[in-house]
Amino acid sequence: MSLARYSSGVMAITKSRIEKNLRRITENIESACRRVGRSPKEVSLVGVTKSVGMPAIKGLLDVGVLDLGESRAQELSQRGAELRMHLQRRRNQLRGPVRWHMVGHVQRNKVRLVLEVADVIHSVDSLRLAEAIDDRADRMERNVDVFLQVNCSEEPQKFGVPVGAAAHLGELISTMRNLRLVGLMTMGPLVDDPEKARPTFTRLCELFVDMRKDKIGGDAFRDLSMGMSQDYVVAVEEGATILRIGTALFE
Ligand SMILES: *Cc1c(COP(=O)(O)O)cnc(C)c1O
């Protein structure tokens, strides 16, 4: 799918608007959970900031969203550095640490850049990339939480390992010293009707259940990163534990 930036670029947005959006999203998550008998506590949200500027990012922190996501290495790196300077002034006012999530495709030559900022990478989709991350993390003497990105909708242009190859790759990743395989990630097809994304999410959840049965990743393997502004309600109904939401927070 196209990871093009939103054309609006840096837009002015107030904290109260973000707060209102977050409240609406939270209510939607809660009612989706009620419909399928899940606890809303199982579901958390990464605020994807690629379409907004620093004021909106600070607004997110103000309303308590401390998990932030970017989809491009260069921007992750810039925002990470900028926010770090900002936080040095106000860390004690936050509920906890800010965590950066890399949600977009990672080229191997950008792994170093990404690891300077990211705590979590949602988009590991090849053995070579996993090895490159493990190797760099080793040199940095740190661990990295990673998701295996799976292409469940069989759109040829999309990133992600095919469903049939996921368990094997997951097994290999889970043996890497500096990586912690924390779950699976997928992107729904780009469609206007969120119902059309449901089979994609169902398939990821089935794969997840199978891999857990096989004990791949052990206890750490417990999250399903799926659902964006368009389709997060359906994703929650199908078992998502981490939603990656941008537009709906900032509209
Ligand atoms: C942009 C992006 C999101 C958030 O998309 P919205 O439609 O703005 O909610 C989530 N995941 C990935 C990988 C993205 O690139």
PDB file of C-alpha atoms and ligand atoms in Angstrom:
ATOM      1  CA  MET A   1       0.000   0.000   0.000  1.00  0.00           C
ATOM      2  CA  SER A   2       1.087   3.557  -0.496  1.00  0.00           C
ATOM      3  CA  LEU A   3       2.684   5.116   2.550  1.00  0.00           C
ATOM      4  CA  ALA A   4       2.432   8.593   1.112  1.00  0.00           C
ATOM      5  CA  ARG A   5       2.277  11.380   3.643  1.00  0.00           C
ATOM      6  CA  TYR A   6      -0.935  13.208   4.105  1.00  0.00           C
ATOM      7  CA  SER A   7      -0.888  16.255   1.890  1.00  0.00           C
ATOM      8  CA  SER A   8      -1.985  18.629   4.618  1.00  0.00           C
ATOM      9  CA  GLY A   9       1.525  18.661   6.116  1.00  0.00           C
ATOM     10  CA  VAL A  10       1.802  20.524   9.390  1.00  0.00           C
ATOM     11  CA  MET A  11      -1.601  21.605  10.525  1.00  0.00           C
ATOM     12  CA  ALA A  12      -2.618  23.570  13.517  1.00  0.00           C
ATOM     13  CA  ILE A  13      -4.591  21.498  15.970  1.00  0.00           C
ATOM     14  CA  THR A  14      -5.619  22.244  19.498  1.00  0.00           C
ATOM     15  CA  LYS A  15      -5.274  20.025  22.502  1.00  0.00           C
ATOM     16  CA  SER A  16      -9.032  20.107  23.059  1.00  0.00           C
ATOM     17  CA  ARG A  17      -9.634  18.752  19.573  1.00  0.00           C
ATOM     18  CA  ILE A  18      -7.202  15.912  20.132  1.00  0.00           C
ATOM     19  CA  GLU A  19      -8.867  15.262  23.477  1.00  0.00           C
ATOM     20  CA  LYS A  20     -12.294  15.110  21.866  1.00  0.00           C
ATOM     21  CA  ASN A  21     -11.054  12.787  19.124  1.00  0.00           C
ATOM     22  CA  LEU A  22      -9.383  10.531  21.663  1.00  0.00           C
ATOM     23  CA  ARG A  23     -12.562  10.367  23.715  1.00  0.00           C
ATOM     24  CA  ARG A  24     -14.565   9.346  20.642  1.00  0.00           C
ATOM     25  CA  ILE A  25     -11.995   6.716  19.657  1.00  0.00           C
ATOM     26  CA  THR A  26     -11.951   5.350  23.215  1.00  0.00           C
ATOM     27  CA  GLU A  27     -15.741   5.099  23.226  1.00  0.00           C
ATOM     28  CA  ASN A  28     -15.674   3.271  19.893  1.00  0.00           C
ATOM     29  CA  ILE A  29     -13.074   0.847  21.253  1.00  0.00           C
ATOM     30  CA  GLU A  30     -15.159   0.259  24.364  1.00  0.00           C
ATOM     31  CA  SER A  31     -18.349  -0.483  22.465  1.00  0.00           C
ATOM     32  CA  ALA A  32     -16.502  -2.772  20.024  1.00  0.00           C
ATOM     33  CA  CYS A  33     -15.095  -4.644  23.025  1.00  0.00           C
ATOM     34  CA  ARG A  34     -18.557  -4.941  24.569  1.00  0.00           C
ATOM     35  CA  ARG A  35     -19.958  -6.403  21.352  1.00  0.00           C
ATOM     36  CA  VAL A  36     -17.440  -9.229  21.327  1.00  0.00           C
ATOM     37  CA  GLY A  37     -16.928  -9.731  25.060  1.00  0.00           C
ATOM     38  CA  ARG A  38     -13.411  -8.330  25.352  1.00  0.00           C
ATOM     39  CA  SER A  39     -11.981  -6.042  28.001  1.00  0.00           C
ATOM     40  CA  PRO A  40     -10.980  -2.579  26.742  1.00  0.00           C
ATOM     41  CA  LYS A  41      -7.908  -2.931  28.962  1.00  0.00           C
ATOM     42  CA  GLU A  42      -6.511  -5.360  26.388  1.00  0.00           C
ATOM     43  CA  VAL A  43      -6.440  -2.654  23.737  1.00  0.00           C
ATOM     44  CA  SER A  44      -3.930   0.167  23.504  1.00  0.00           C
ATOM     45  CA  LEU A  45      -3.209   2.813  20.959  1.00  0.00           C
ATOM     46  CA  VAL A  46      -0.150   4.159  19.175  1.00  0.00           C
ATOM     47  CA  GLY A  47      -0.605   7.748  18.002  1.00  0.00           C
ATOM     48  CA  VAL A  48       0.824   7.877  14.491  1.00  0.00           C
ATOM     49  CA  THR A  49       2.237  11.368  14.038  1.00  0.00           C
ATOM     50  CA  LYS A  50       3.428  11.358  10.428  1.00  0.00           C
ATOM     51  CA  SER A  51       0.785  13.846   9.307  1.00  0.00           C
ATOM     52  CA  VAL A  52       1.263  16.420  12.058  1.00  0.00           C
ATOM     53  CA  GLY A  53       3.870  18.745  13.540  1.00  0.00           C
ATOM     54  CA  MET A  54       5.449  19.095  16.960  1.00  0.00           C
ATOM     55  CA  PRO A  55       2.579  21.045  18.560  1.00  0.00           C
ATOM     56  CA  ALA A  56       0.194  18.159  17.868  1.00  0.00           C
ATOM     57  CA  ILE A  57       2.741  15.648  19.167  1.00  0.00           C
ATOM     58  CA  LYS A  58       3.006  17.628  22.385  1.00  0.00           C
ATOM     59  CA  GLY A  59      -0.810  17.730  22.457  1.00  0.00           C
ATOM     60  CA  LEU A  60      -0.863  13.939  22.331  1.00  0.00           C
ATOM     61  CA  LEU A  61       1.459  13.749  25.333  1.00  0.00           C
ATOM     62  CA  ASP A  62      -0.783  16.255  27.133  1.00  0.00           C
ATOM     63  CA  VAL A  63      -3.802  13.979  26.738  1.00  0.00           C
ATOM     64  CA  GLY A  64      -1.823  10.958  27.896  1.00  0.00           C
ATOM     65  CA  VAL A  65      -0.869   9.226  24.642  1.00  0.00           C
ATOM     66  CA  LEU A  66       2.770   8.312  25.228  1.00  0.00           C
ATOM     67  CA  ASP A  67       3.135   5.675  22.508  1.00  0.00           C
ATOM     68  CA  LEU A  68       4.034   7.492  19.304  1.00  0.00           C
ATOM     69  CA  GLY A  69       4.495   6.070  15.818  1.00  0.00           C
ATOM     70  CA  GLU A  70       6.219   7.145  12.617  1.00  0.00           C
ATOM     71  CA  SER A  71       6.410   5.340   9.291  1.00  0.00           C
ATOM     72  CA  ARG A  72       9.642   6.716   7.846  1.00  0.00           C
ATOM     73  CA  ALA A  73      13.136   6.388   9.261  1.00  0.00           C
ATOM     74  CA  GLN A  74      14.221   9.931   8.531  1.00  0.00           C
ATOM     75  CA  GLU A  75      11.194  11.506  10.157  1.00  0.00           C
ATOM     76  CA  LEU A  76      11.294   9.156  13.105  1.00  0.00           C
ATOM     77  CA  SER A  77      14.856  10.257  13.658  1.00  0.00           C
ATOM     78  CA  GLN A  78      14.092  13.985  13.414  1.00  0.00           C
ATOM     79  CA  ARG A  79      11.004  13.912  15.583  1.00  0.00           C
ATOM     80  CA  GLY A  80      12.669  11.644  18.079  1.00  0.00           C
ATOM     81  CA  ALA A  81      15.526  14.123  18.498  1.00  0.00           C
ATOM     82  CA  GLU A  82      13.207  17.119  18.685  1.00  0.00           C
ATOM     83  CA  LEU A  83      10.933  15.509  21.212  1.00  0.00           C
ATOM     84  CA  ARG A  84      13.865  14.369  23.318  1.00  0.00           C
ATOM     85  CA  MET A  85      14.939  17.991  23.734  1.00  0.00           C
ATOM     86  CA  HIS A  86      11.408  18.984  24.622  1.00  0.00           C
ATOM     87  CA  LEU A  87      11.097  16.171  27.147  1.00  0.00           C
ATOM     88  CA  GLN A  88      14.262  17.086  28.961  1.00  0.00           C
ATOM     89  CA  ARG A  89      12.331  20.106  30.098  1.00  0.00           C
ATOM     90  CA  ARG A  90       9.106  18.374  31.077  1.00  0.00           C
ATOM     91  CA  ARG A  91       9.646  14.679  31.719  1.00  0.00           C
ATOM     92  CA  ASN A  92       8.511  14.780  35.316  1.00  0.00           C
ATOM     93  CA  GLN A  93       5.052  15.885  34.195  1.00  0.00           C
ATOM     94  CA  LEU A  94       4.395  12.721  32.167  1.00  0.00           C
ATOM     95  CA  ARG A  95       2.800   9.563  33.504  1.00  0.00           C
ATOM     96  CA  GLY A  96       5.592   7.424  32.125  1.00  0.00           C
ATOM     97  CA  PRO A  97       8.218   7.144  29.425  1.00  0.00           C
ATOM     98  CA  VAL A  98       7.477   8.034  25.806  1.00  0.00           C
ATOM     99  CA  ARG A  99       7.880   5.060  23.493  1.00  0.00           C
ATOM    100  CA  TRP A 100       8.510   5.438  19.766  1.00  0.00           C
ATOM    101  CA  HIS A 101       7.123   2.809  17.402  1.00  0.00           C
ATOM    102  CA  MET A 102       8.442   2.377  13.880  1.00  0.00           C
ATOM    103  CA  VAL A 103       5.342   1.270  11.978  1.00  0.00           C
ATOM    104  CA  GLY A 104       6.485   1.633   8.360  1.00  0.00           C
ATOM    105  CA  HIS A 105       8.767  -0.380   6.129  1.00  0.00           C
ATOM    106  CA  VAL A 106      12.419  -0.405   7.226  1.00  0.00           C
ATOM    107  CA  GLN A 107      15.244  -0.583   4.706  1.00  0.00           C
ATOM    108  CA  ARG A 108      18.279  -2.376   6.003  1.00  0.00           C
ATOM    109  CA  ASN A 109      20.498   0.654   5.497  1.00  0.00           C
ATOM    110  CA  LYS A 110      18.177   2.637   7.805  1.00  0.00           C
ATOM    111  CA  VAL A 111      18.272   0.217  10.722  1.00  0.00           C
ATOM    112  CA  ARG A 112      20.855   2.236  12.613  1.00  0.00           C
ATOM    113  CA  LEU A 113      18.827   5.430  12.232  1.00  0.00           C
ATOM    114  CA  VAL A 114      15.657   3.689  13.330  1.00  0.00           C
ATOM    115  CA  LEU A 115      17.250   2.098  16.393  1.00  0.00           C
ATOM    116  CA  GLU A 116      18.537   5.437  17.614  1.00  0.00           C
ATOM    117  CA  VAL A 117      14.924   6.332  18.393  1.00  0.00           C
ATOM    118  CA  ALA A 118      12.557   3.375  18.140  1.00  0.00           C
ATOM    119  CA  ASP A 119      11.698   1.184  21.096  1.00  0.00           C
ATOM    120  CA  VAL A 120       9.434  -1.049  19.016  1.00  0.00           C
ATOM    121  CA  ILE A 121       9.507  -2.026  15.333  1.00  0.00           C
ATOM    122  CA  HIS A 122       6.168  -3.203  13.906  1.00  0.00           C
ATOM    123  CA  SER A 123       7.365  -3.990  10.412  1.00  0.00           C
ATOM    124  CA  VAL A 124       9.895  -6.814  10.404  1.00  0.00           C
ATOM    125  CA  ASP A 125       9.119  -8.824   7.296  1.00  0.00           C
ATOM    126  CA  SER A 126      12.272 -10.664   6.276  1.00  0.00           C
ATOM    127  CA  LEU A 127      15.054 -12.701   7.784  1.00  0.00           C
ATOM    128  CA  ARG A 128      17.666 -10.314   6.452  1.00  0.00           C
ATOM    129  CA  LEU A 129      16.003  -7.329   8.079  1.00  0.00           C
ATOM    130  CA  ALA A 130      15.607  -9.190  11.371  1.00  0.00           C
ATOM    131  CA  GLU A 131      19.296 -10.111  11.287  1.00  0.00           C
ATOM    132  CA  ALA A 132      20.303  -6.538  10.557  1.00  0.00           C
ATOM    133  CA  ILE A 133      18.249  -5.263  13.503  1.00  0.00           C
ATOM    134  CA  ASP A 134      19.600  -7.964  15.802  1.00  0.00           C
ATOM    135  CA  ASP A 135      23.150  -7.176  14.755  1.00  0.00           C
ATOM    136  CA  ARG A 136      22.799  -3.425  15.273  1.00  0.00           C
ATOM    137  CA  ALA A 137      20.986  -3.890  18.582  1.00  0.00           C
ATOM    138  CA  ASP A 138      23.822  -6.138  19.715  1.00  0.00           C
ATOM    139  CA  ARG A 139      26.360  -3.425  18.990  1.00  0.00           C
ATOM    140  CA  MET A 140      24.201  -0.937  20.881  1.00  0.00           C
ATOM    141  CA  GLU A 141      23.907  -3.419  23.742  1.00  0.00           C
ATOM    142  CA  ARG A 142      20.140  -3.185  23.818  1.00  0.00           C
ATOM    143  CA  ASN A 143      17.056  -5.256  23.093  1.00  0.00           C
ATOM    144  CA  VAL A 144      14.301  -4.414  20.639  1.00  0.00           C
ATOM    145  CA  ASP A 145      10.649  -5.412  20.686  1.00  0.00           C
ATOM    146  CA  VAL A 146       9.570  -6.448  17.206  1.00  0.00           C
ATOM    147  CA  PHE A 147       6.403  -7.456  15.410  1.00  0.00           C
ATOM    148  CA  LEU A 148       6.413  -9.737  12.417  1.00  0.00           C
ATOM    149  CA  GLN A 149       4.510  -7.986   9.632  1.00  0.00           C
ATOM    150  CA  VAL A 150       2.284 -10.367   7.720  1.00  0.00           C
ATOM    151  CA  ASN A 151       0.615  -9.734   4.378  1.00  0.00           C
ATOM    152  CA  CYS A 152      -2.814 -11.203   5.031  1.00  0.00           C
ATOM    153  CA  SER A 153      -4.681  -9.528   2.231  1.00  0.00           C
ATOM    154  CA  GLU A 154      -2.505 -10.819  -0.583  1.00  0.00           C
ATOM    155  CA  GLU A 155      -2.111  -7.466  -2.228  1.00  0.00           C
ATOM    156  CA  PRO A 156       1.046  -7.952  -4.254  1.00  0.00           C
ATOM    157  CA  GLN A 157       2.514  -4.476  -3.717  1.00  0.00           C
ATOM    158  CA  LYS A 158       2.303  -4.642   0.030  1.00  0.00           C
ATOM    159  CA  PHE A 159       5.022  -5.338   2.530  1.00  0.00           C
ATOM    160  CA  GLY A 160       4.807  -8.282   4.866  1.00  0.00           C
ATOM    161  CA  VAL A 161       5.709 -11.937   4.861  1.00  0.00           C
ATOM    162  CA  PRO A 162       3.106 -14.273   3.301  1.00  0.00           C
ATOM    163  CA  VAL A 163       0.856 -16.053   5.801  1.00  0.00           C
ATOM    164  CA  GLY A 164       2.360 -19.430   4.891  1.00  0.00           C
ATOM    165  CA  ALA A 165       5.904 -18.308   5.723  1.00  0.00           C
ATOM    166  CA  ALA A 166       5.139 -16.402   8.915  1.00  0.00           C
ATOM    167  CA  ALA A 167       5.436 -19.140  11.540  1.00  0.00           C
ATOM    168  CA  HIS A 168       8.851 -20.243  10.299  1.00  0.00           C
ATOM    169  CA  LEU A 169      10.213 -16.692  10.171  1.00  0.00           C
ATOM    170  CA  GLY A 170       8.701 -15.997  13.599  1.00  0.00           C
ATOM    171  CA  GLU A 171      10.510 -19.012  14.959  1.00  0.00           C
ATOM    172  CA  LEU A 172      13.836 -17.789  13.587  1.00  0.00           C
ATOM    173  CA  ILE A 173      13.304 -14.285  14.938  1.00  0.00           C
ATOM    174  CA  SER A 174      12.410 -15.594  18.367  1.00  0.00           C
ATOM    175  CA  THR A 175      15.827 -17.215  18.636  1.00  0.00           C
ATOM    176  CA  MET A 176      17.704 -13.960  17.996  1.00  0.00           C
ATOM    177  CA  ARG A 177      19.504 -12.714  21.039  1.00  0.00           C
ATOM    178  CA  ASN A 178      18.583  -9.038  20.981  1.00  0.00           C
ATOM    179  CA  LEU A 179      15.088  -9.272  19.525  1.00  0.00           C
ATOM    180  CA  ARG A 180      11.928  -9.952  21.441  1.00  0.00           C
ATOM    181  CA  LEU A 181       9.122 -11.139  19.194  1.00  0.00           C
ATOM    182  CA  VAL A 182       6.081  -9.510  20.777  1.00  0.00           C
ATOM    183  CA  GLY A 183       3.435 -10.223  18.160  1.00  0.00           C
ATOM    184  CA  LEU A 184       2.106  -9.962  14.637  1.00  0.00           C
ATOM    185  CA  MET A 185       1.226  -6.892  12.600  1.00  0.00           C
ATOM    186  CA  THR A 186      -0.818  -6.432   9.463  1.00  0.00           C
ATOM    187  CA  MET A 187      -2.335  -3.673   7.403  1.00  0.00           C
ATOM    188  CA  GLY A 188      -5.887  -3.892   6.156  1.00  0.00           C
ATOM    189  CA  PRO A 189      -6.528  -3.342   2.475  1.00  0.00           C
ATOM    190  CA  LEU A 190      -7.053   0.273   1.436  1.00  0.00           C
ATOM    191  CA  VAL A 191     -10.803   0.235   0.983  1.00  0.00           C
ATOM    192  CA  ASP A 192     -13.587   2.604   1.914  1.00  0.00           C
ATOM    193  CA  ASP A 193     -15.662  -0.084   3.611  1.00  0.00           C
ATOM    194  CA  PRO A 194     -13.971  -1.251   6.848  1.00  0.00           C
ATOM    195  CA  GLU A 195     -15.927  -4.524   6.690  1.00  0.00           C
ATOM    196  CA  LYS A 196     -13.724  -5.479   3.767  1.00  0.00           C
ATOM    197  CA  ALA A 197     -10.738  -5.471   6.101  1.00  0.00           C
ATOM    198  CA  ARG A 198     -12.317  -8.027   8.425  1.00  0.00           C
ATOM    199  CA  PRO A 199     -11.037 -11.196   6.673  1.00  0.00           C
ATOM    200  CA  THR A 200      -7.496  -9.787   6.840  1.00  0.00           C
ATOM    201  CA  PHE A 201      -7.737  -9.289  10.593  1.00  0.00           C
ATOM    202  CA  THR A 202      -9.420 -12.653  11.136  1.00  0.00           C
ATOM    203  CA  ARG A 203      -6.600 -14.364   9.303  1.00  0.00           C
ATOM    204  CA  LEU A 204      -3.910 -12.606  11.338  1.00  0.00           C
ATOM    205  CA  CYS A 205      -5.649 -13.596  14.558  1.00  0.00           C
ATOM    206  CA  GLU A 206      -5.891 -17.244  13.467  1.00  0.00           C
ATOM    207  CA  LEU A 207      -2.209 -17.255  12.606  1.00  0.00           C
ATOM    208  CA  PHE A 208      -1.448 -15.691  15.974  1.00  0.00           C
ATOM    209  CA  VAL A 209      -3.422 -18.382  17.815  1.00  0.00           C
ATOM    210  CA  ASP A 210      -1.627 -21.122  15.854  1.00  0.00           C
ATOM    211  CA  MET A 211       1.792 -19.665  16.607  1.00  0.00           C
ATOM    212  CA  ARG A 212       0.992 -19.359  20.282  1.00  0.00           C
ATOM    213  CA  LYS A 213      -0.116 -22.975  20.316  1.00  0.00           C
ATOM    214  CA  ASP A 214       3.303 -23.828  18.934  1.00  0.00           C
ATOM    215  CA  LYS A 215       4.873 -21.659  21.683  1.00  0.00           C
ATOM    216  CA  ILE A 216       6.660 -19.460  19.160  1.00  0.00           C
ATOM    217  CA  GLY A 217       7.986 -16.376  20.930  1.00  0.00           C
ATOM    218  CA  GLY A 218       6.989 -17.722  24.345  1.00  0.00           C
ATOM    219  CA  ASP A 219       5.278 -15.460  26.873  1.00  0.00           C
ATOM    220  CA  ALA A 220       6.427 -12.261  25.162  1.00  0.00           C
ATOM    221  CA  PHE A 221       4.422 -13.102  22.056  1.00  0.00           C
ATOM    222  CA  ARG A 222       1.090 -11.575  22.961  1.00  0.00           C
ATOM    223  CA  ASP A 223       0.139  -8.608  20.774  1.00  0.00           C
ATOM    224  CA  LEU A 224      -1.768  -8.090  17.560  1.00  0.00           C
ATOM    225  CA  SER A 225      -0.925  -4.763  15.920  1.00  0.00           C
ATOM    226  CA  MET A 226      -3.773  -4.129  13.513  1.00  0.00           C
ATOM    227  CA  GLY A 227      -6.314  -1.402  12.831  1.00  0.00           C
ATOM    228  CA  MET A 228      -5.892   2.181  11.642  1.00  0.00           C
ATOM    229  CA  SER A 229      -8.247   5.186  11.528  1.00  0.00           C
ATOM    230  CA  GLN A 230     -10.429   3.585   8.858  1.00  0.00           C
ATOM    231  CA  ASP A 231     -10.790   0.119  10.286  1.00  0.00           C
ATOM    232  CA  TYR A 232      -9.823   0.048  13.973  1.00  0.00           C
ATOM    233  CA  VAL A 233     -13.332  -0.840  15.163  1.00  0.00           C
ATOM    234  CA  VAL A 234     -13.357  -3.991  13.025  1.00  0.00           C
ATOM    235  CA  ALA A 235      -9.790  -4.747  14.149  1.00  0.00           C
ATOM    236  CA  VAL A 236     -10.826  -4.581  17.808  1.00  0.00           C
ATOM    237  CA  GLU A 237     -13.725  -6.933  17.121  1.00  0.00           C
ATOM    238  CA  GLU A 238     -11.226  -9.353  15.561  1.00  0.00           C
ATOM    239  CA  GLY A 239      -8.770  -9.281  18.460  1.00  0.00           C
ATOM    240  CA  ALA A 240      -6.406  -6.322  17.972  1.00  0.00           C
ATOM    241  CA  THR A 241      -4.431  -5.336  21.064  1.00  0.00           C
ATOM    242  CA  ILE A 242      -2.515  -2.421  19.536  1.00  0.00           C
ATOM    243  CA  LEU A 243      -4.145   0.075  17.186  1.00  0.00           C
ATOM    244  CA  ARG A 244      -2.026   2.413  15.052  1.00  0.00           C
ATOM    245  CA  ILE A 245      -4.086   5.549  14.668  1.00  0.00           C
ATOM    246  CA  GLY A 246      -3.172   8.838  13.015  1.00  0.00           C
ATOM    247  CA  THR A 247      -5.850  10.706  11.072  1.00  0.00           C
ATOM    248  CA  ALA A 248      -8.706  10.028  13.486  1.00  0.00           C
ATOM    249  CA  LEU A 249      -6.755  11.707  16.304  1.00  0.00           C
ATOM    250  CA  PHE A 250      -6.026  14.851  14.379  1.00  0.00           C
ATOM    251  CA  GLU A 251      -9.056  15.525  12.192  1.00  0.00           C
TER     252      GLU A 251
HETATM  253  C1  LIG B   1       0.019   6.044   8.583  1.00  0.00           C
HETATM  254  C2  LIG B   1       0.014   4.716   9.183  1.00  0.00           C
HETATM  255  C3  LIG B   1      -0.915   4.386  10.182  1.00  0.00           C
HETATM  256  C4  LIG B   1      -1.995   5.343  10.654  1.00  0.00           C
HETATM  257  O1  LIG B   1      -2.879   5.600   9.611  1.00  0.00           O
HETATM  258  P1  LIG B   1      -4.181   6.488   9.796  1.00  0.00           P
HETATM  259  O2  LIG B   1      -5.045   6.107   8.662  1.00  0.00           O
HETATM  260  O3  LIG B   1      -3.722   7.913   9.722  1.00  0.00           O
HETATM  261  O4  LIG B   1      -4.770   6.172  11.104  1.00  0.00           O
HETATM  262  C5  LIG B   1      -0.849   3.123  10.739  1.00  0.00           C
HETATM  263  N1  LIG B   1       0.068   2.206  10.338  1.00  0.00           N
HETATM  264  C6  LIG B   1       0.972   2.492   9.382  1.00  0.00           C
HETATM  265  C7  LIG B   1       1.950   1.452   8.989  1.00  0.00           C
HETATM  266  C8  LIG B   1       0.972   3.748   8.779  1.00  0.00           C
HETATM  267  O5  LIG B   1       1.860   4.005   7.805  1.00  0.00           O
END
